[in-house]
Structures are given as structure tokens and as C-alpha cells.
PDB file of C-alpha atoms in Angstrom:
ATOM      1  CA  SER A  12      -0.099   0.171  -0.115  1.00  0.00           C
ATOM      2  CA  GLN A  13       1.108   3.721  -0.525  1.00  0.00           C
ATOM      3  CA  THR A  14       2.133   5.795   2.400  1.00  0.00           C
ATOM      4  CA  ILE A  15       3.132   9.692   2.485  1.00  0.00           C
ATOM      5  CA  HIS A  16       5.266  10.833   5.105  1.00  0.00           C
ATOM      6  CA  GLN A  17       5.978  14.478   5.941  1.00  0.00           C
ATOM      7  CA  TRP A  18       8.447  15.914   8.329  1.00  0.00           C
ATOM      8  CA  PRO A  19       8.784  17.724  10.810  1.00  0.00           C
ATOM      9  CA  ALA A  20       5.036  17.756  12.133  1.00  0.00           C
ATOM     10  CA  THR A  21       5.809  21.085  13.800  1.00  0.00           C
ATOM     11  CA  LEU A  22       8.566  24.041  13.533  1.00  0.00           C
ATOM     12  CA  VAL A  23       9.131  27.180  14.886  1.00  0.00           C
ATOM     13  CA  GLN A  24      11.830  29.399  12.807  1.00  0.00           C
ATOM     14  CA  PRO A  25      13.035  32.853  13.114  1.00  0.00           C
ATOM     15  CA  VAL A  26      12.455  35.649  10.446  1.00  0.00           C
ATOM     16  CA  GLY A  27      14.951  35.303   8.037  1.00  0.00           C
ATOM     17  CA  SER A  28      16.268  31.633   8.474  1.00  0.00           C
ATOM     18  CA  PRO A  29      16.105  29.031   5.660  1.00  0.00           C
ATOM     19  CA  LEU A  30      13.473  26.508   5.441  1.00  0.00           C
ATOM     20  CA  SER A  31      13.505  22.987   3.997  1.00  0.00           C
ATOM     21  CA  LEU A  32      10.409  20.653   4.543  1.00  0.00           C
ATOM     22  CA  GLU A  33      10.132  17.220   3.104  1.00  0.00           C
ATOM     23  CA  CYS A  34       8.038  14.885   1.974  1.00  0.00           C
ATOM     24  CA  THR A  35       8.413  11.246   0.794  1.00  0.00           C
ATOM     25  CA  VAL A  36       5.902   8.678  -1.019  1.00  0.00           C
ATOM     26  CA  GLU A  37       6.083   5.214  -0.404  1.00  0.00           C
ATOM     27  CA  GLY A  38       4.651   2.023  -2.494  1.00  0.00           C
ATOM     28  CA  THR A  39       4.052   3.736  -5.704  1.00  0.00           C
ATOM     29  CA  SER A  40       6.190   5.416  -8.605  1.00  0.00           C
ATOM     30  CA  ASN A  41       6.164   8.386 -10.547  1.00  0.00           C
ATOM     31  CA  PRO A  42       3.354   9.952  -8.723  1.00  0.00           C
ATOM     32  CA  ASN A  43       2.330  13.718  -9.109  1.00  0.00           C
ATOM     33  CA  LEU A  44       3.375  15.695  -6.173  1.00  0.00           C
ATOM     34  CA  TYR A  45       1.693  18.861  -4.436  1.00  0.00           C
ATOM     35  CA  TRP A  46       2.494  21.288  -1.834  1.00  0.00           C
ATOM     36  CA  TYR A  47      -0.393  23.282  -0.373  1.00  0.00           C
ATOM     37  CA  ARG A  48      -0.526  25.797   2.269  1.00  0.00           C
ATOM     38  CA  GLN A  49      -3.699  26.039   4.670  1.00  0.00           C
ATOM     39  CA  ALA A  50      -4.912  29.190   6.544  1.00  0.00           C
ATOM     40  CA  ALA A  51      -6.611  28.087   9.745  1.00  0.00           C
ATOM     41  CA  GLY A  52      -9.930  26.409   9.255  1.00  0.00           C
ATOM     42  CA  ARG A  53      -9.804  27.151   5.520  1.00  0.00           C
ATOM     43  CA  GLY A  54      -9.382  25.552   2.187  1.00  0.00           C
ATOM     44  CA  LEU A  55      -5.953  24.395   0.616  1.00  0.00           C
ATOM     45  CA  GLN A  56      -4.191  26.543  -1.745  1.00  0.00           C
ATOM     46  CA  LEU A  57      -1.908  25.038  -4.307  1.00  0.00           C
ATOM     47  CA  LEU A  58       1.781  26.182  -4.121  1.00  0.00           C
ATOM     48  CA  PHE A  59       3.932  23.619  -6.205  1.00  0.00           C
ATOM     49  CA  TYR A  60       3.093  20.772  -7.924  1.00  0.00           C
ATOM     50  CA  SER A  61       5.237  18.120 -10.108  1.00  0.00           C
ATOM     51  CA  VAL A  62       4.519  15.792 -12.501  1.00  0.00           C
ATOM     52  CA  GLY A  63       8.391  14.045 -12.629  1.00  0.00           C
ATOM     53  CA  ILE A  64      11.744  14.648 -11.536  1.00  0.00           C
ATOM     54  CA  GLY A  65      13.122  18.252 -11.841  1.00  0.00           C
ATOM     55  CA  GLN A  66       9.786  19.267 -13.048  1.00  0.00           C
ATOM     56  CA  ILE A  67       8.132  22.048 -10.899  1.00  0.00           C
ATOM     57  CA  SER A  68       4.972  24.094 -11.313  1.00  0.00           C
ATOM     58  CA  SER A  69       4.367  27.163  -9.477  1.00  0.00           C
ATOM     59  CA  GLU A  70       1.148  28.320  -8.690  1.00  0.00           C
ATOM     60  CA  VAL A  71       1.248  31.701  -6.699  1.00  0.00           C
ATOM     61  CA  PRO A  72       4.272  34.114  -6.531  1.00  0.00           C
ATOM     62  CA  GLN A  73       5.849  33.799  -3.206  1.00  0.00           C
ATOM     63  CA  ASN A  74       9.221  33.373  -1.055  1.00  0.00           C
ATOM     64  CA  LEU A  75       9.394  29.846  -1.251  1.00  0.00           C
ATOM     65  CA  SER A  76      10.395  27.431  -3.839  1.00  0.00           C
ATOM     66  CA  ALA A  77      10.248  23.319  -4.378  1.00  0.00           C
ATOM     67  CA  SER A  78      12.342  20.743  -5.546  1.00  0.00           C
ATOM     68  CA  ARG A  79      12.063  17.171  -6.797  1.00  0.00           C
ATOM     69  CA  PRO A  80      15.503  15.354  -6.471  1.00  0.00           C
ATOM     70  CA  GLN A  81      13.889  11.848  -6.838  1.00  0.00           C
ATOM     71  CA  ASP A  82      10.876  10.564  -7.898  1.00  0.00           C
ATOM     72  CA  ARG A  83       9.261  10.064  -4.690  1.00  0.00           C
ATOM     73  CA  GLN A  84      10.702  12.737  -2.516  1.00  0.00           C
ATOM     74  CA  PHE A  85       9.521  16.631  -2.676  1.00  0.00           C
ATOM     75  CA  ILE A  86      10.875  19.445  -0.778  1.00  0.00           C
ATOM     76  CA  LEU A  87       9.725  23.161   0.140  1.00  0.00           C
ATOM     77  CA  SER A  88      12.256  25.419   0.762  1.00  0.00           C
ATOM     78  CA  SER A  89      12.816  29.191   1.231  1.00  0.00           C
ATOM     79  CA  LYS A  90      16.127  31.004   1.590  1.00  0.00           C
ATOM     80  CA  LYS A  91      14.550  33.708   4.172  1.00  0.00           C
ATOM     81  CA  LEU A  92      11.609  33.090   6.002  1.00  0.00           C
ATOM     82  CA  LEU A  93       9.041  35.899   6.470  1.00  0.00           C
ATOM     83  CA  LEU A  94       6.198  36.179   9.279  1.00  0.00           C
ATOM     84  CA  SER A  95       3.596  35.883   6.346  1.00  0.00           C
ATOM     85  CA  ASP A  96       5.094  32.337   5.735  1.00  0.00           C
ATOM     86  CA  SER A  97       3.347  30.920   8.816  1.00  0.00           C
ATOM     87  CA  GLY A  98       0.981  28.491   8.130  1.00  0.00           C
ATOM     88  CA  PHE A  99      -0.071  24.485   7.839  1.00  0.00           C
ATOM     89  CA  TYR A 100       1.952  22.925   4.894  1.00  0.00           C
ATOM     90  CA  LEU A 101       0.448  19.721   3.430  1.00  0.00           C
ATOM     91  CA  CYS A 102       2.144  17.533   1.032  1.00  0.00           C
ATOM     92  CA  ALA A 103      -0.040  14.941  -1.359  1.00  0.00           C
ATOM     93  CA  TRP A 104       0.349  12.750  -3.985  1.00  0.00           C
ATOM     94  CA  ARG A 105      -1.800  10.847  -6.901  1.00  0.00           C
ATOM     95  CA  ASP A 106      -1.508   8.888  -9.563  1.00  0.00           C
ATOM     96  CA  HIS A 107       0.466  10.128 -12.731  1.00  0.00           C
ATOM     97  CA  GLY A 108      -1.411  10.842 -15.894  1.00  0.00           C
ATOM     98  CA  LEU A 109      -5.090  11.531 -15.889  1.00  0.00           C
ATOM     99  CA  ALA A 110      -7.647   8.981 -15.777  1.00  0.00           C
ATOM    100  CA  SER A 111     -10.954   9.545 -17.535  1.00  0.00           C
ATOM    101  CA  GLY A 112     -14.442   8.605 -17.987  1.00  0.00           C
ATOM    102  CA  ARG A 113     -15.489   5.832 -15.246  1.00  0.00           C
ATOM    103  CA  ASP A 114     -12.015   5.914 -14.049  1.00  0.00           C
ATOM    104  CA  LEU A 115     -12.076   9.670 -12.971  1.00  0.00           C
ATOM    105  CA  ALA A 116     -12.375   8.077  -9.334  1.00  0.00           C
ATOM    106  CA  LYS A 117      -8.725   7.330  -9.440  1.00  0.00           C
ATOM    107  CA  ASN A 118      -7.790  11.087  -9.923  1.00  0.00           C
ATOM    108  CA  ILE A 119      -7.564  11.103  -6.091  1.00  0.00           C
ATOM    109  CA  GLN A 120      -4.811  13.204  -3.944  1.00  0.00           C
ATOM    110  CA  TYR A 121      -3.711  11.685  -0.957  1.00  0.00           C
ATOM    111  CA  PHE A 122      -2.562  13.893   1.868  1.00  0.00           C
ATOM    112  CA  GLY A 123       0.285  13.660   4.415  1.00  0.00           C
ATOM    113  CA  ALA A 124      -0.163  14.775   7.991  1.00  0.00           C
ATOM    114  CA  GLY A 125       0.979  18.383   7.461  1.00  0.00           C
ATOM    115  CA  THR A 126       3.735  20.571   8.880  1.00  0.00           C
ATOM    116  CA  ARG A 127       2.639  23.549  11.111  1.00  0.00           C
ATOM    117  CA  LEU A 128       5.259  26.384  10.820  1.00  0.00           C
ATOM    118  CA  SER A 129       5.528  29.098  12.957  1.00  0.00           C
ATOM    119  CA  VAL A 130       7.651  32.028  11.863  1.00  0.00           C
ATOM    120  CA  LEU A 131       8.428  34.391  14.655  1.00  0.00           C
TER     121      LEU A 131
ATOM    122  CA  THR B   2     -11.172  34.531  -7.704  1.00  0.00           C
ATOM    123  CA  GLN B   3     -12.505  31.486  -6.078  1.00  0.00           C
ATOM    124  CA  LEU B   4     -14.031  29.301  -8.526  1.00  0.00           C
ATOM    125  CA  LEU B   5     -15.695  26.945  -5.785  1.00  0.00           C
ATOM    126  CA  GLU B   6     -18.000  28.591  -3.020  1.00  0.00           C
ATOM    127  CA  GLN B   7     -18.459  26.527  -0.089  1.00  0.00           C
ATOM    128  CA  SER B   8     -21.057  27.367   2.518  1.00  0.00           C
ATOM    129  CA  PRO B   9     -21.770  27.610   5.367  1.00  0.00           C
ATOM    130  CA  GLN B  10     -18.298  28.546   6.637  1.00  0.00           C
ATOM    131  CA  PHE B  11     -19.309  27.640  10.172  1.00  0.00           C
ATOM    132  CA  LEU B  12     -21.903  25.609  11.483  1.00  0.00           C
ATOM    133  CA  SER B  13     -22.742  24.688  14.994  1.00  0.00           C
ATOM    134  CA  ILE B  14     -25.794  22.332  15.764  1.00  0.00           C
ATOM    135  CA  GLN B  15     -26.813  19.818  18.716  1.00  0.00           C
ATOM    136  CA  GLU B  16     -26.419  16.116  18.464  1.00  0.00           C
ATOM    137  CA  GLY B  17     -29.023  14.476  16.525  1.00  0.00           C
ATOM    138  CA  GLU B  18     -29.709  17.496  14.248  1.00  0.00           C
ATOM    139  CA  ASN B  19     -29.445  17.436  10.168  1.00  0.00           C
ATOM    140  CA  LEU B  20     -27.249  19.587   8.216  1.00  0.00           C
ATOM    141  CA  THR B  21     -26.230  20.267   4.739  1.00  0.00           C
ATOM    142  CA  VAL B  22     -22.922  21.532   3.383  1.00  0.00           C
ATOM    143  CA  TYR B  23     -22.989  23.299  -0.318  1.00  0.00           C
ATOM    144  CA  CYS B  24     -20.337  23.912  -2.974  1.00  0.00           C
ATOM    145  CA  ASN B  25     -21.174  25.755  -5.983  1.00  0.00           C
ATOM    146  CA  SER B  26     -19.492  26.802  -8.746  1.00  0.00           C
ATOM    147  CA  SER B  27     -19.931  28.411 -12.433  1.00  0.00           C
ATOM    148  CA  SER B  28     -17.286  26.089 -13.796  1.00  0.00           C
ATOM    149  CA  VAL B  29     -17.995  22.442 -14.920  1.00  0.00           C
ATOM    150  CA  PHE B  30     -15.832  19.941 -13.055  1.00  0.00           C
ATOM    151  CA  SER B  31     -14.744  16.258 -13.928  1.00  0.00           C
ATOM    152  CA  SER B  32     -15.276  15.049 -10.733  1.00  0.00           C
ATOM    153  CA  LEU B  33     -15.727  16.688  -7.164  1.00  0.00           C
ATOM    154  CA  GLN B  34     -14.156  15.555  -3.904  1.00  0.00           C
ATOM    155  CA  TRP B  35     -15.142  15.553  -0.308  1.00  0.00           C
ATOM    156  CA  TYR B  36     -12.367  15.542   2.424  1.00  0.00           C
ATOM    157  CA  ARG B  37     -12.899  15.746   6.227  1.00  0.00           C
ATOM    158  CA  GLN B  38      -9.912  16.982   8.262  1.00  0.00           C
ATOM    159  CA  GLU B  39      -9.265  16.832  11.908  1.00  0.00           C
ATOM    160  CA  PRO B  40      -7.152  19.569  13.617  1.00  0.00           C
ATOM    161  CA  GLY B  41      -3.396  19.341  12.875  1.00  0.00           C
ATOM    162  CA  GLU B  42      -4.254  16.487  10.372  1.00  0.00           C
ATOM    163  CA  GLY B  43      -4.320  16.241   6.728  1.00  0.00           C
ATOM    164  CA  PRO B  44      -7.404  15.788   4.852  1.00  0.00           C
ATOM    165  CA  VAL B  45      -8.746  12.400   4.283  1.00  0.00           C
ATOM    166  CA  LEU B  46     -11.130  11.530   1.508  1.00  0.00           C
ATOM    167  CA  LEU B  47     -14.733  10.697   1.939  1.00  0.00           C
ATOM    168  CA  VAL B  48     -16.146  10.218  -1.479  1.00  0.00           C
ATOM    169  CA  THR B  49     -15.496  11.122  -5.113  1.00  0.00           C
ATOM    170  CA  VAL B  50     -18.627  11.974  -7.141  1.00  0.00           C
ATOM    171  CA  VAL B  51     -17.818  11.788 -10.848  1.00  0.00           C
ATOM    172  CA  THR B  52     -21.512  11.444 -12.782  1.00  0.00           C
ATOM    173  CA  GLY B  53     -23.950  14.311 -13.027  1.00  0.00           C
ATOM    174  CA  GLY B  54     -26.862  13.557 -10.575  1.00  0.00           C
ATOM    175  CA  GLU B  55     -25.098  10.901  -8.690  1.00  0.00           C
ATOM    176  CA  VAL B  56     -25.673  10.385  -5.236  1.00  0.00           C
ATOM    177  CA  LYS B  57     -23.514   8.402  -3.066  1.00  0.00           C
ATOM    178  CA  LYS B  58     -24.404   7.518   0.645  1.00  0.00           C
ATOM    179  CA  LEU B  59     -21.796   6.802   3.460  1.00  0.00           C
ATOM    180  CA  LYS B  60     -23.825   5.948   6.690  1.00  0.00           C
ATOM    181  CA  ARG B  61     -25.427   8.951   7.653  1.00  0.00           C
ATOM    182  CA  LEU B  62     -23.572  11.018   5.051  1.00  0.00           C
ATOM    183  CA  THR B  63     -25.517  11.399   1.539  1.00  0.00           C
ATOM    184  CA  PHE B  64     -23.574  13.080  -1.052  1.00  0.00           C
ATOM    185  CA  GLN B  65     -25.061  14.565  -4.303  1.00  0.00           C
ATOM    186  CA  PHE B  66     -23.210  15.782  -7.590  1.00  0.00           C
ATOM    187  CA  GLY B  67     -25.193  18.398  -9.538  1.00  0.00           C
ATOM    188  CA  ASP B  68     -26.524  17.435 -12.984  1.00  0.00           C
ATOM    189  CA  ALA B  69     -24.545  19.933 -14.831  1.00  0.00           C
ATOM    190  CA  ARG B  70     -21.298  18.936 -12.689  1.00  0.00           C
ATOM    191  CA  LYS B  71     -21.043  22.374 -11.302  1.00  0.00           C
ATOM    192  CA  ASP B  72     -22.264  22.016  -7.894  1.00  0.00           C
ATOM    193  CA  SER B  73     -22.354  19.373  -4.960  1.00  0.00           C
ATOM    194  CA  SER B  74     -23.892  19.269  -1.543  1.00  0.00           C
ATOM    195  CA  LEU B  75     -23.201  17.006   1.712  1.00  0.00           C
ATOM    196  CA  HIS B  76     -25.998  15.890   3.995  1.00  0.00           C
ATOM    197  CA  ILE B  77     -25.310  14.909   7.414  1.00  0.00           C
ATOM    198  CA  THR B  78     -28.371  12.923   9.229  1.00  0.00           C
ATOM    199  CA  ALA B  79     -28.631  12.927  12.754  1.00  0.00           C
ATOM    200  CA  ALA B  80     -25.283  14.260  13.419  1.00  0.00           C
ATOM    201  CA  GLN B  81     -22.532  13.179  16.231  1.00  0.00           C
ATOM    202  CA  THR B  82     -19.945  14.686  18.284  1.00  0.00           C
ATOM    203  CA  GLY B  83     -17.665  12.611  16.286  1.00  0.00           C
ATOM    204  CA  ASP B  84     -18.788  14.523  13.067  1.00  0.00           C
ATOM    205  CA  THR B  85     -17.158  17.442  14.267  1.00  0.00           C
ATOM    206  CA  GLY B  86     -14.381  18.734  11.910  1.00  0.00           C
ATOM    207  CA  LEU B  87     -13.405  20.720   8.963  1.00  0.00           C
ATOM    208  CA  TYR B  88     -15.500  19.836   5.665  1.00  0.00           C
ATOM    209  CA  LEU B  89     -13.795  20.462   2.434  1.00  0.00           C
ATOM    210  CA  CYS B  90     -14.989  20.142  -1.047  1.00  0.00           C
ATOM    211  CA  ALA B  91     -12.481  20.140  -4.038  1.00  0.00           C
ATOM    212  CA  GLY B  92     -13.222  19.758  -7.639  1.00  0.00           C
ATOM    213  CA  GLU B  93     -10.975  18.678 -10.461  1.00  0.00           C
ATOM    214  CA  ARG B  94     -11.312  20.059 -14.302  1.00  0.00           C
ATOM    215  CA  ASN B  95      -9.022  17.153 -15.451  1.00  0.00           C
ATOM    216  CA  THR B  96      -5.898  19.119 -15.110  1.00  0.00           C
ATOM    217  CA  GLY B  97      -4.472  17.193 -12.270  1.00  0.00           C
ATOM    218  CA  LYS B  98      -5.143  20.175 -10.070  1.00  0.00           C
ATOM    219  CA  LEU B  99      -7.703  20.256  -7.185  1.00  0.00           C
ATOM    220  CA  ILE B 100      -9.693  23.358  -6.556  1.00  0.00           C
ATOM    221  CA  PHE B 101     -10.714  23.483  -3.072  1.00  0.00           C
ATOM    222  CA  GLY B 102     -14.069  25.331  -1.011  1.00  0.00           C
ATOM    223  CA  GLN B 103     -13.051  27.488   1.519  1.00  0.00           C
ATOM    224  CA  GLY B 104     -14.152  24.739   4.103  1.00  0.00           C
ATOM    225  CA  THR B 105     -16.721  24.441   6.660  1.00  0.00           C
ATOM    226  CA  THR B 106     -16.140  24.264  10.151  1.00  0.00           C
ATOM    227  CA  LEU B 107     -18.813  22.120  11.936  1.00  0.00           C
ATOM    228  CA  GLN B 108     -19.084  21.548  15.648  1.00  0.00           C
ATOM    229  CA  VAL B 109     -21.557  19.288  16.885  1.00  0.00           C
ATOM    230  CA  LYS B 110     -22.514  19.699  20.686  1.00  0.00           C
ATOM    231  CA  PRO B 111     -23.694  17.032  23.179  1.00  0.00           C
TER     232      PRO B 111
END
């Protein structure tokens, strides 16, 4: 079975410090990978997604970057954190490609447990 | 621009009451998913609907996808305290990316 791991669970960082959040997936190959940010009690905002190694698409301009050095590893980074970077960060995966017709239900994203980032 | 409007944003009810959460859009979705999220955890998928007019039931939860595949609803019958959480709808337009609603925070009081 497939599993997704995200760490750390909680992080407190000073303004101006670097950031590295890691996400790994097991039990599947060539997944689509996603980074989201969520404000408290709100929906998810897509930050980055990747369809393969070294392929990163950015959805919103921001202080963060993403990298995919290996097939099942997705990293969210920043060189200098801002106060506004605080939030709950979620990694997700889904099967590569797009199912159609009755197989649309396969286009499901599975989420990690999230990282609570506090920038002080 | 918010493509998927979810309402209500907050809902506080007594145990045993019924409730409905709505997700509406002017855009057509190839599929729509409902998630439930506990504080400090990632969202967990409840159901995916893919056919216009589709109705799916999960115990006391009933999910409906609009005929035009632009809207969806989640109805909970006889709510229990264990139903408390954040409910999220998310639509896919066959791009590989999900568009999330703003979320509905449900509190069920004993």
C-alpha cells in the first residue's frame, strides 16, 4: 500500500532563517506531487506541483520554492522566511496521468499529516 | 478568484440534528471530492463523485453531484459529536490539480 510521510510535524523558525520541509511517498512510482498551504479552518491553496523529477510548476508567486530531486521526494524550501510564511503546509500525491470516464475516481489526492510552521 | 464557493463557513448544531453543506461553482468539474480534516492532520477523502446527478451514501452522509457537474452537497443525518471537523470540497477539471472550497467548520454539541 502507498504511504506519504511529511516532516517535521511542527516547526518554529525565526524570521530570515532558511526552511526545508520534506515529503516522501512509498509504494508507488512516478506520482504527481503537490505542496499546499492552509490557513486555519480554511481551504487549501496549491503552491507547487510536480509531474516528474526536476519538473516543478509554481501556482502563486511567493517566497518559497520547491524541488524534486528523486521520484518520490518533494521538498519545500525558502532562503529567508517571512512572518507571512507561517501556516499549515500539506504535501499530497496522486497517480501520474489523468484518468477519464469512469476511472475519474482514480484522480484522488492523498495527503500527508502536515507541518505546522510558525515564523516568529 | 474563488472558483468553488463552499457554505456555510461555520456550523454549530446539537447532536441529532441534520445539516447540509453546499459547494457551488460556475465552472464544470470532471469530478468532485469531499474531505474531512481533523485539527493538525491532513484531509482524509470521504467520497468522489464523477457523474452528473450522482448520489452516494456513506452511512449517515449523503453526497450529491449536480446534474451539470457544477455543484455538490453533503447532507449529514442525525449528526454525532464525532462528526465535528472541517469539511472540504475540491473539484478537478481534468488538469491534475484540485480547486478547494473555503471549508466548513462543523461543531456538533452533545
